[in-house]
PDB file of C-alpha atoms in Angstrom:
ATOM      1  CA  UNK A   1      89.760  82.728 134.247  1.00 56.00           C
ATOM      2  CA  UNK A   2      89.274  85.398 132.080  1.00 61.00           C
ATOM      3  CA  UNK A   3      85.978  86.588 132.738  1.00 58.00           C
ATOM      4  CA  UNK A   4      85.700  90.438 133.158  1.00 67.00           C
ATOM      5  CA  UNK A   5      82.183  90.843 134.481  1.00 70.00           C
ATOM      6  CA  UNK A   6      79.930  88.886 137.095  1.00 75.00           C
ATOM      7  CA  UNK A   7      77.312  87.919 134.308  1.00 77.00           C
ATOM      8  CA  UNK A   8      79.958  86.077 132.178  1.00 79.00           C
ATOM      9  CA  UNK A   9      81.309  84.519 135.268  1.00 73.00           C
ATOM     10  CA  UNK A  10      77.697  83.045 135.942  1.00 77.00           C
ATOM     11  CA  UNK A  11      77.287  82.157 132.276  1.00 80.00           C
ATOM     12  CA  UNK A  12      80.868  80.210 132.674  1.00 75.00           C
ATOM     13  CA  UNK A  13      79.768  78.504 135.820  1.00 75.00           C
ATOM     14  CA  UNK A  14      76.579  77.200 134.487  1.00 78.00           C
ATOM     15  CA  UNK A  15      78.235  75.780 131.481  1.00 79.00           C
ATOM     16  CA  UNK A  16      80.775  74.120 133.557  1.00 74.00           C
ATOM     17  CA  UNK A  17      78.027  72.789 135.794  1.00 73.00           C
ATOM     18  CA  UNK A  18      76.039  71.401 132.709  1.00 74.00           C
ATOM     19  CA  UNK A  19      79.355  69.711 131.194  1.00 74.00           C
ATOM     20  CA  UNK A  20      80.111  68.064 134.560  1.00 73.00           C
ATOM     21  CA  UNK A  21      76.488  66.924 134.792  1.00 70.00           C
ATOM     22  CA  UNK A  22      76.603  65.340 131.484  1.00 71.00           C
ATOM     23  CA  UNK A  23      79.776  63.677 132.480  1.00 73.00           C
ATOM     24  CA  UNK A  24      78.469  62.279 135.844  1.00 72.00           C
ATOM     25  CA  UNK A  25      75.981  60.249 133.951  1.00 80.00           C
ATOM     26  CA  UNK A  26      77.953  59.332 130.795  1.00 77.00           C
ATOM     27  CA  UNK A  27      80.769  58.115 132.933  1.00 80.00           C
ATOM     28  CA  UNK A  28      78.433  55.231 134.467  1.00 81.00           C
ATOM     29  CA  UNK A  29      77.060  53.945 131.519  1.00 83.00           C
ATOM     30  CA  UNK A  30      80.153  54.120 129.632  1.00 80.00           C
ATOM     31  CA  UNK A  31      82.084  52.018 132.439  1.00 82.00           C
ATOM     32  CA  UNK A  32      79.008  49.728 132.810  1.00 82.00           C
ATOM     33  CA  UNK A  33      78.887  49.020 128.961  1.00 81.00           C
ATOM     34  CA  UNK A  34      82.955  48.877 128.492  1.00 81.00           C
ATOM     35  CA  UNK A  35      83.481  46.388 131.653  1.00 83.00           C
ATOM     36  CA  UNK A  36      80.070  44.596 132.042  1.00 81.00           C
ATOM     37  CA  UNK A  37      81.670  41.770 134.475  1.00 82.00           C
ATOM     38  CA  UNK A  38      83.480  44.459 136.343  1.00 86.00           C
ATOM     39  CA  UNK A  39      81.584  47.494 136.254  1.00 85.00           C
ATOM     40  CA  UNK A  40      81.697  48.097 140.089  1.00 88.00           C
ATOM     41  CA  UNK A  41      85.478  48.071 140.235  1.00 87.00           C
ATOM     42  CA  UNK A  42      85.857  50.121 136.823  1.00 87.00           C
ATOM     43  CA  UNK A  43      83.415  52.534 138.443  1.00 87.00           C
ATOM     44  CA  UNK A  44      84.908  52.320 141.801  1.00 87.00           C
ATOM     45  CA  UNK A  45      88.484  53.268 140.735  1.00 87.00           C
ATOM     46  CA  UNK A  46      87.075  56.271 138.724  1.00 84.00           C
ATOM     47  CA  UNK A  47      85.342  57.824 141.708  1.00 83.00           C
ATOM     48  CA  UNK A  48      88.523  56.888 143.762  1.00 83.00           C
ATOM     49  CA  UNK A  49      90.569  58.884 141.284  1.00 80.00           C
ATOM     50  CA  UNK A  50      87.974  61.906 141.850  1.00 78.00           C
ATOM     51  CA  UNK A  51      88.732  61.692 145.667  1.00 75.00           C
ATOM     52  CA  UNK A  52      92.620  61.705 144.658  1.00 77.00           C
ATOM     53  CA  UNK A  53      92.119  64.812 142.806  1.00 75.00           C
ATOM     54  CA  UNK A  54      89.926  66.435 145.627  1.00 69.00           C
ATOM     55  CA  UNK A  55      92.891  65.733 148.070  1.00 71.00           C
ATOM     56  CA  UNK A  56      95.638  66.965 145.715  1.00 73.00           C
ATOM     57  CA  UNK A  57      94.612  69.448 143.436  1.00 73.00           C
ATOM     58  CA  UNK A  58      93.327  72.247 145.640  1.00 69.00           C
ATOM     59  CA  UNK A  59      96.910  72.299 147.407  1.00 72.00           C
ATOM     60  CA  UNK A  60      98.865  72.064 143.853  1.00 77.00           C
ATOM     61  CA  UNK A  61      96.467  75.169 142.921  1.00 73.00           C
ATOM     62  CA  UNK A  62      97.273  77.062 146.128  1.00 72.00           C
ATOM     63  CA  UNK A  63     100.968  76.700 145.654  1.00 75.00           C
ATOM     64  CA  UNK A  64     100.718  77.678 141.968  1.00 78.00           C
ATOM     65  CA  UNK A  65      98.431  80.621 143.005  1.00 76.00           C
ATOM     66  CA  UNK A  66     101.017  81.675 145.491  1.00 74.00           C
ATOM     67  CA  UNK A  67     104.015  81.531 143.636  1.00 77.00           C
ATOM     68  CA  UNK A  68     102.575  83.072 140.254  1.00 76.00           C
ATOM     69  CA  UNK A  69      98.778  84.172 139.840  1.00 71.00           C
ATOM     70  CA  UNK A  70      95.340  82.893 140.648  1.00 66.00           C
ATOM     71  CA  UNK A  71      94.556  82.785 136.972  1.00 70.00           C
ATOM     72  CA  UNK A  72      97.679  80.071 136.721  1.00 72.00           C
ATOM     73  CA  UNK A  73      95.938  78.272 139.578  1.00 70.00           C
ATOM     74  CA  UNK A  74      92.764  77.717 137.308  1.00 70.00           C
ATOM     75  CA  UNK A  75      94.723  77.556 133.985  1.00 74.00           C
ATOM     76  CA  UNK A  76      96.554  74.383 135.099  1.00 77.00           C
ATOM     77  CA  UNK A  77      93.311  72.506 134.322  1.00 77.00           C
ATOM     78  CA  UNK A  78      92.898  73.423 131.016  1.00 81.00           C
ATOM     79  CA  UNK A  79      95.399  70.817 129.671  1.00 85.00           C
ATOM     80  CA  UNK A  80      94.045  68.186 131.869  1.00 81.00           C
ATOM     81  CA  UNK A  81      90.563  68.664 130.530  1.00 81.00           C
ATOM     82  CA  UNK A  82      92.335  68.634 126.983  1.00 87.00           C
ATOM     83  CA  UNK A  83      94.033  65.383 127.730  1.00 87.00           C
ATOM     84  CA  UNK A  84      90.782  63.620 129.201  1.00 79.00           C
ATOM     85  CA  UNK A  85      88.932  64.892 126.148  1.00 81.00           C
ATOM     86  CA  UNK A  86      91.407  63.210 123.655  1.00 87.00           C
ATOM     87  CA  UNK A  87      91.169  60.001 125.824  1.00 82.00           C
ATOM     88  CA  UNK A  88      87.665  59.578 125.967  1.00 77.00           C
ATOM     89  CA  UNK A  89      87.480  60.267 122.051  1.00 82.00           C
ATOM     90  CA  UNK A  90      90.119  57.856 121.381  1.00 81.00           C
ATOM     91  CA  UNK A  91      89.175  55.112 123.827  1.00 75.00           C
ATOM     92  CA  UNK A  92      85.441  55.234 124.469  1.00 72.00           C
ATOM     93  CA  UNK A  93      83.119  53.909 121.572  1.00 69.00           C
ATOM     94  CA  UNK A  94      80.828  56.229 119.969  1.00 67.00           C
ATOM     95  CA  UNK A  95      77.927  54.047 120.509  1.00 61.00           C
ATOM     96  CA  UNK A  96      77.736  51.402 123.107  1.00 55.00           C
ATOM     97  CA  UNK A  97      73.941  51.102 124.153  1.00 52.00           C
ATOM     98  CA  UNK A  98      71.058  49.733 122.537  1.00 52.00           C
ATOM     99  CA  UNK A  99      69.079  50.997 119.240  1.00 53.00           C
ATOM    100  CA  UNK A 100      68.218  54.670 119.736  1.00 53.00           C
ATOM    101  CA  UNK A 101      64.898  55.689 120.641  1.00 55.00           C
ATOM    102  CA  UNK A 102      63.006  58.942 119.869  1.00 58.00           C
ATOM    103  CA  UNK A 103      64.547  61.953 121.828  1.00 63.00           C
ATOM    104  CA  UNK A 104      61.326  63.067 123.789  1.00 66.00           C
ATOM    105  CA  UNK A 105      58.091  61.614 123.351  1.00 74.00           C
ATOM    106  CA  UNK A 106      55.047  60.561 125.746  1.00 78.00           C
ATOM    107  CA  UNK A 107      55.791  57.032 124.892  1.00 82.00           C
ATOM    108  CA  UNK A 108      59.473  57.387 125.841  1.00 82.00           C
ATOM    109  CA  UNK A 109      58.891  59.172 128.989  1.00 83.00           C
ATOM    110  CA  UNK A 110      56.300  56.307 129.820  1.00 88.00           C
ATOM    111  CA  UNK A 111      58.823  53.830 128.934  1.00 88.00           C
ATOM    112  CA  UNK A 112      61.642  55.565 131.367  1.00 89.00           C
ATOM    113  CA  UNK A 113      59.357  55.838 134.214  1.00 88.00           C
ATOM    114  CA  UNK A 114      58.204  52.309 133.947  1.00 90.00           C
ATOM    115  CA  UNK A 115      61.896  50.968 133.719  1.00 88.00           C
ATOM    116  CA  UNK A 116      63.223  52.861 136.770  1.00 88.00           C
ATOM    117  CA  UNK A 117      59.840  52.139 138.704  1.00 88.00           C
ATOM    118  CA  UNK A 118      60.798  48.409 138.618  1.00 90.00           C
ATOM    119  CA  UNK A 119      61.019  46.928 142.204  1.00 90.00           C
ATOM    120  CA  UNK A 120      64.714  46.144 142.198  1.00 91.00           C
ATOM    121  CA  UNK A 121      65.562  49.727 141.018  1.00 92.00           C
ATOM    122  CA  UNK A 122      63.235  51.292 143.592  1.00 93.00           C
ATOM    123  CA  UNK A 123      64.726  49.610 146.359  1.00 95.00           C
ATOM    124  CA  UNK A 124      68.464  50.394 145.413  1.00 94.00           C
ATOM    125  CA  UNK A 125      67.394  53.911 144.418  1.00 94.00           C
ATOM    126  CA  UNK A 126      65.657  54.716 147.923  1.00 96.00           C
ATOM    127  CA  UNK A 127      69.014  53.786 149.352  1.00 96.00           C
ATOM    128  CA  UNK A 128      70.589  55.994 147.286  1.00 95.00           C
ATOM    129  CA  UNK A 129      68.653  58.871 148.064  1.00 96.00           C
ATOM    130  CA  UNK A 130      68.677  58.194 152.116  1.00 96.00           C
ATOM    131  CA  UNK A 131      72.760  57.637 151.993  1.00 96.00           C
ATOM    132  CA  UNK A 132      73.314  60.557 149.341  1.00 95.00           C
ATOM    133  CA  UNK A 133      71.229  62.646 151.952  1.00 95.00           C
ATOM    134  CA  UNK A 134      73.768  61.836 154.880  1.00 95.00           C
ATOM    135  CA  UNK A 135      76.697  62.198 152.400  1.00 94.00           C
ATOM    136  CA  UNK A 136      75.535  65.794 151.819  1.00 93.00           C
ATOM    137  CA  UNK A 137      75.195  66.884 155.261  1.00 94.00           C
ATOM    138  CA  UNK A 138      78.145  64.960 156.753  1.00 93.00           C
ATOM    139  CA  UNK A 139      80.709  66.208 154.100  1.00 90.00           C
ATOM    140  CA  UNK A 140      79.088  69.837 154.230  1.00 89.00           C
ATOM    141  CA  UNK A 141      79.210  70.145 157.923  1.00 92.00           C
ATOM    142  CA  UNK A 142      81.984  67.461 159.405  1.00 92.00           C
ATOM    143  CA  UNK A 143      84.707  70.275 159.705  1.00 90.00           C
ATOM    144  CA  UNK A 144      82.305  72.854 161.304  1.00 92.00           C
ATOM    145  CA  UNK A 145      81.368  69.980 163.808  1.00 93.00           C
ATOM    146  CA  UNK A 146      84.584  69.388 164.815  1.00 93.00           C
ATOM    147  CA  UNK A 147      85.369  72.974 165.077  1.00 92.00           C
ATOM    148  CA  UNK A 148      82.411  74.251 166.949  1.00 91.00           C
ATOM    149  CA  UNK A 149      81.490  71.167 169.037  1.00 91.00           C
ATOM    150  CA  UNK A 150      84.744  69.462 169.607  1.00 91.00           C
ATOM    151  CA  UNK A 151      86.890  72.265 169.927  1.00 90.00           C
ATOM    152  CA  UNK A 152      89.311  71.460 167.193  1.00 90.00           C
ATOM    153  CA  UNK A 153      91.654  73.931 165.554  1.00 89.00           C
ATOM    154  CA  UNK A 154      90.583  74.755 162.292  1.00 86.00           C
ATOM    155  CA  UNK A 155      93.899  73.311 161.035  1.00 86.00           C
ATOM    156  CA  UNK A 156      93.101  70.089 162.739  1.00 89.00           C
ATOM    157  CA  UNK A 157      89.531  69.685 161.483  1.00 88.00           C
ATOM    158  CA  UNK A 158      90.897  70.223 157.969  1.00 85.00           C
ATOM    159  CA  UNK A 159      93.473  67.761 158.136  1.00 86.00           C
ATOM    160  CA  UNK A 160      90.954  65.267 159.575  1.00 89.00           C
ATOM    161  CA  UNK A 161      88.557  66.253 156.753  1.00 87.00           C
ATOM    162  CA  UNK A 162      91.395  65.601 154.337  1.00 85.00           C
ATOM    163  CA  UNK A 163      91.838  62.062 155.800  1.00 89.00           C
ATOM    164  CA  UNK A 164      88.249  61.290 155.307  1.00 90.00           C
ATOM    165  CA  UNK A 165      88.377  62.026 151.629  1.00 86.00           C
ATOM    166  CA  UNK A 166      91.981  60.190 151.344  1.00 87.00           C
ATOM    167  CA  UNK A 167      90.130  57.305 152.557  1.00 90.00           C
ATOM    168  CA  UNK A 168      87.698  57.211 149.919  1.00 86.00           C
ATOM    169  CA  UNK A 169      90.714  56.352 147.416  1.00 87.00           C
ATOM    170  CA  UNK A 170      90.834  52.856 149.157  1.00 90.00           C
ATOM    171  CA  UNK A 171      87.108  52.385 149.906  1.00 92.00           C
ATOM    172  CA  UNK A 172      85.671  53.242 146.747  1.00 92.00           C
ATOM    173  CA  UNK A 173      87.876  50.889 144.552  1.00 92.00           C
ATOM    174  CA  UNK A 174      87.356  48.106 147.378  1.00 93.00           C
ATOM    175  CA  UNK A 175      83.394  48.638 147.207  1.00 93.00           C
ATOM    176  CA  UNK A 176      83.283  48.502 143.577  1.00 92.00           C
ATOM    177  CA  UNK A 177      85.408  45.048 143.714  1.00 92.00           C
ATOM    178  CA  UNK A 178      83.306  43.729 146.414  1.00 92.00           C
ATOM    179  CA  UNK A 179      80.024  44.311 144.404  1.00 91.00           C
ATOM    180  CA  UNK A 180      81.515  42.569 141.461  1.00 91.00           C
ATOM    181  CA  UNK A 181      82.415  39.704 143.783  1.00 89.00           C
ATOM    182  CA  UNK A 182      79.768  39.362 146.421  1.00 88.00           C
ATOM    183  CA  UNK A 183      76.810  41.046 144.562  1.00 87.00           C
ATOM    184  CA  UNK A 184      75.455  44.506 146.347  1.00 89.00           C
ATOM    185  CA  UNK A 185      73.667  43.200 149.489  1.00 91.00           C
ATOM    186  CA  UNK A 186      76.474  42.047 151.921  1.00 92.00           C
ATOM    187  CA  UNK A 187      78.954  44.709 150.798  1.00 93.00           C
ATOM    188  CA  UNK A 188      76.432  47.553 151.158  1.00 94.00           C
ATOM    189  CA  UNK A 189      75.107  46.422 154.445  1.00 94.00           C
ATOM    190  CA  UNK A 190      78.813  46.202 155.829  1.00 94.00           C
ATOM    191  CA  UNK A 191      79.381  49.803 154.748  1.00 95.00           C
ATOM    192  CA  UNK A 192      76.075  50.932 156.315  1.00 95.00           C
ATOM    193  CA  UNK A 193      76.510  49.049 159.543  1.00 96.00           C
ATOM    194  CA  UNK A 194      79.968  50.706 159.864  1.00 95.00           C
ATOM    195  CA  UNK A 195      78.528  54.275 159.093  1.00 96.00           C
ATOM    196  CA  UNK A 196      75.839  53.627 161.493  1.00 96.00           C
ATOM    197  CA  UNK A 197      78.301  52.912 164.259  1.00 96.00           C
ATOM    198  CA  UNK A 198      80.443  55.859 163.543  1.00 96.00           C
ATOM    199  CA  UNK A 199      77.491  58.325 163.388  1.00 96.00           C
ATOM    200  CA  UNK A 200      76.204  57.165 166.820  1.00 96.00           C
ATOM    201  CA  UNK A 201      79.722  57.010 168.665  1.00 96.00           C
ATOM    202  CA  UNK A 202      80.890  60.661 167.273  1.00 94.00           C
ATOM    203  CA  UNK A 203      78.951  62.698 169.396  1.00 94.00           C
ATOM    204  CA  UNK A 204      80.504  60.969 172.457  1.00 94.00           C
ATOM    205  CA  UNK A 205      83.910  61.431 171.382  1.00 92.00           C
ATOM    206  CA  UNK A 206      86.090  63.584 173.378  1.00 86.00           C
ATOM    207  CA  UNK A 207      89.818  63.043 172.230  1.00 91.00           C
ATOM    208  CA  UNK A 208      91.526  63.398 168.993  1.00 92.00           C
ATOM    209  CA  UNK A 209      92.478  59.816 168.772  1.00 92.00           C
ATOM    210  CA  UNK A 210      89.072  58.751 169.175  1.00 93.00           C
ATOM    211  CA  UNK A 211      87.676  61.026 166.280  1.00 93.00           C
ATOM    212  CA  UNK A 212      90.532  59.941 164.051  1.00 94.00           C
ATOM    213  CA  UNK A 213      89.370  56.232 164.830  1.00 94.00           C
ATOM    214  CA  UNK A 214      85.861  56.991 164.312  1.00 94.00           C
ATOM    215  CA  UNK A 215      86.559  58.744 161.023  1.00 93.00           C
ATOM    216  CA  UNK A 216      87.815  55.486 159.417  1.00 93.00           C
ATOM    217  CA  UNK A 217      84.125  53.859 159.715  1.00 93.00           C
ATOM    218  CA  UNK A 218      82.464  57.145 158.980  1.00 93.00           C
ATOM    219  CA  UNK A 219      84.056  56.977 155.384  1.00 90.00           C
ATOM    220  CA  UNK A 220      82.025  54.118 154.590  1.00 88.00           C
ATOM    221  CA  UNK A 221      79.490  56.945 153.345  1.00 92.00           C
ATOM    222  CA  UNK A 222      82.029  57.684 150.486  1.00 91.00           C
ATOM    223  CA  UNK A 223      81.942  53.890 149.309  1.00 91.00           C
ATOM    224  CA  UNK A 224      78.265  53.239 148.899  1.00 93.00           C
ATOM    225  CA  UNK A 225      77.752  54.685 145.673  1.00 91.00           C
ATOM    226  CA  UNK A 226      80.287  52.319 144.050  1.00 92.00           C
ATOM    227  CA  UNK A 227      77.769  49.654 145.016  1.00 94.00           C
ATOM    228  CA  UNK A 228      74.512  51.515 144.358  1.00 94.00           C
ATOM    229  CA  UNK A 229      75.482  53.054 141.098  1.00 92.00           C
ATOM    230  CA  UNK A 230      76.644  50.270 139.203  1.00 91.00           C
ATOM    231  CA  UNK A 231      73.664  48.392 140.296  1.00 92.00           C
ATOM    232  CA  UNK A 232      70.963  50.843 139.076  1.00 91.00           C
ATOM    233  CA  UNK A 233      72.895  51.560 135.861  1.00 89.00           C
ATOM    234  CA  UNK A 234      72.943  47.722 135.008  1.00 87.00           C
ATOM    235  CA  UNK A 235      69.153  47.419 135.926  1.00 88.00           C
ATOM    236  CA  UNK A 236      68.146  50.069 133.513  1.00 89.00           C
ATOM    237  CA  UNK A 237      67.372  49.000 129.776  1.00 88.00           C
ATOM    238  CA  UNK A 238      70.476  49.933 127.321  1.00 85.00           C
ATOM    239  CA  UNK A 239      68.523  51.980 125.038  1.00 84.00           C
ATOM    240  CA  UNK A 240      67.277  54.297 127.760  1.00 87.00           C
ATOM    241  CA  UNK A 241      70.309  53.739 130.039  1.00 88.00           C
ATOM    242  CA  UNK A 242      71.746  57.176 130.053  1.00 86.00           C
ATOM    243  CA  UNK A 243      68.139  58.904 130.350  1.00 88.00           C
ATOM    244  CA  UNK A 244      67.013  56.632 132.997  1.00 90.00           C
ATOM    245  CA  UNK A 245      70.257  56.813 134.981  1.00 90.00           C
ATOM    246  CA  UNK A 246      69.967  60.644 134.405  1.00 89.00           C
ATOM    247  CA  UNK A 247      66.611  60.862 135.689  1.00 91.00           C
ATOM    248  CA  UNK A 248      67.530  59.227 138.953  1.00 92.00           C
ATOM    249  CA  UNK A 249      70.527  61.101 139.377  1.00 90.00           C
ATOM    250  CA  UNK A 250      68.655  64.284 139.304  1.00 89.00           C
ATOM    251  CA  UNK A 251      65.953  63.103 141.695  1.00 91.00           C
ATOM    252  CA  UNK A 252      68.106  61.841 144.254  1.00 92.00           C
ATOM    253  CA  UNK A 253      70.532  64.884 143.889  1.00 90.00           C
ATOM    254  CA  UNK A 254      67.451  67.416 144.428  1.00 90.00           C
ATOM    255  CA  UNK A 255      66.307  65.600 147.499  1.00 92.00           C
ATOM    256  CA  UNK A 256      69.734  65.192 148.881  1.00 90.00           C
ATOM    257  CA  UNK A 257      70.244  68.861 148.666  1.00 88.00           C
ATOM    258  CA  UNK A 258      67.754  69.534 151.433  1.00 91.00           C
ATOM    259  CA  UNK A 259      69.717  67.691 153.889  1.00 92.00           C
ATOM    260  CA  UNK A 260      72.303  70.433 154.505  1.00 91.00           C
ATOM    261  CA  UNK A 261      69.827  72.916 155.090  1.00 91.00           C
ATOM    262  CA  UNK A 262      68.057  70.996 157.828  1.00 93.00           C
ATOM    263  CA  UNK A 263      71.274  70.104 159.734  1.00 92.00           C
ATOM    264  CA  UNK A 264      72.335  73.707 159.419  1.00 92.00           C
ATOM    265  CA  UNK A 265      69.206  74.882 160.996  1.00 92.00           C
ATOM    266  CA  UNK A 266      69.723  72.167 163.761  1.00 93.00           C
ATOM    267  CA  UNK A 267      73.051  73.380 164.422  1.00 90.00           C
ATOM    268  CA  UNK A 268      71.883  76.888 164.638  1.00 90.00           C
ATOM    269  CA  UNK A 269      69.603  75.749 167.479  1.00 91.00           C
ATOM    270  CA  UNK A 270      72.435  74.020 169.360  1.00 90.00           C
ATOM    271  CA  UNK A 271      71.238  70.592 167.982  1.00 93.00           C
ATOM    272  CA  UNK A 272      74.469  69.768 166.093  1.00 92.00           C
ATOM    273  CA  UNK A 273      74.722  66.242 167.946  1.00 92.00           C
ATOM    274  CA  UNK A 274      71.222  65.482 167.431  1.00 94.00           C
ATOM    275  CA  UNK A 275      72.035  66.179 163.788  1.00 94.00           C
ATOM    276  CA  UNK A 276      74.205  63.183 163.588  1.00 95.00           C
ATOM    277  CA  UNK A 277      71.619  61.127 165.349  1.00 96.00           C
ATOM    278  CA  UNK A 278      69.057  62.081 162.563  1.00 95.00           C
ATOM    279  CA  UNK A 279      71.849  60.996 159.900  1.00 96.00           C
ATOM    280  CA  UNK A 280      72.140  57.476 162.112  1.00 96.00           C
ATOM    281  CA  UNK A 281      68.482  57.196 161.753  1.00 96.00           C
ATOM    282  CA  UNK A 282      68.359  57.501 157.846  1.00 96.00           C
ATOM    283  CA  UNK A 283      70.938  54.816 157.883  1.00 97.00           C
ATOM    284  CA  UNK A 284      68.845  52.551 159.903  1.00 97.00           C
ATOM    285  CA  UNK A 285      66.052  53.146 157.461  1.00 97.00           C
ATOM    286  CA  UNK A 286      68.459  52.192 154.418  1.00 96.00           C
ATOM    287  CA  UNK A 287      69.758  48.969 156.410  1.00 96.00           C
ATOM    288  CA  UNK A 288      66.027  48.035 156.695  1.00 96.00           C
ATOM    289  CA  UNK A 289      65.486  48.626 152.783  1.00 96.00           C
ATOM    290  CA  UNK A 290      68.661  46.918 152.133  1.00 94.00           C
ATOM    291  CA  UNK A 291      66.997  43.685 153.201  1.00 92.00           C
ATOM    292  CA  UNK A 292      64.903  43.777 150.117  1.00 91.00           C
ATOM    293  CA  UNK A 293      67.731  44.222 147.682  1.00 88.00           C
ATOM    294  CA  UNK A 294      67.453  41.448 145.284  1.00 83.00           C
ATOM    295  CA  UNK A 295      70.392  39.679 143.544  1.00 72.00           C
ATOM    296  CA  UNK A 296      71.566  41.968 140.718  1.00 61.00           C
TER     297      UNK A 296
END
């Protein structure tokens, strides 16, 4: 907010990315240990709260910026981060996992790789990679697709995109609670089937009401992680839970980052509709893999 040079801005951005990356892993392992019988619901609620923030904070920040200055739009986050930090310090135990192991060694690396290489973890991680690719591409290009292919106004596309994320406030907690109640297999397959149908139908929609209707099952892509992430977290030994989940998270995010590039290239060559069929193909593969998901 007070950066006076480009270099300082880059440093601040890198620090922010580092802290959010650490939080991204620690929140799942902490919630899994705090609520072992209801970790899906706890993680789903947390992720749904994130979607609420995505929906509400940008317009609030924009209003404050318009009324005062852009520095205040950023600055409003400072007390929120302070309150969150204080809450974590007070309510989250300092140590929740098993006995500590050495920080980094060949033996630990082997232990981590062998743990996340177990068949049940590999199956659910494969689904995570496939659908994360879909999530990255879909959230990156959905408004652009609605504007360039469907001919909607930018405002309309923005409202539909906001509606898409608003559904995540409901879908993620429900998905997590369903995981706790029914295990991973049935809820995950329901979400994947809904997502597959929506991706196949979307290129054939022409009216606004049709796109709105398709957006509802399309938002199923927001709920899958409330099932896969607690499953992966609970399947990793407690003494390397953060390291193991961090390794998996880094891997699927690195692979998923390639999907927007592919979809963007297809769009540039007038194959935007085909890009959605490609996403549907990834969902089909994920559905096939889901048949191998064992009980948690």
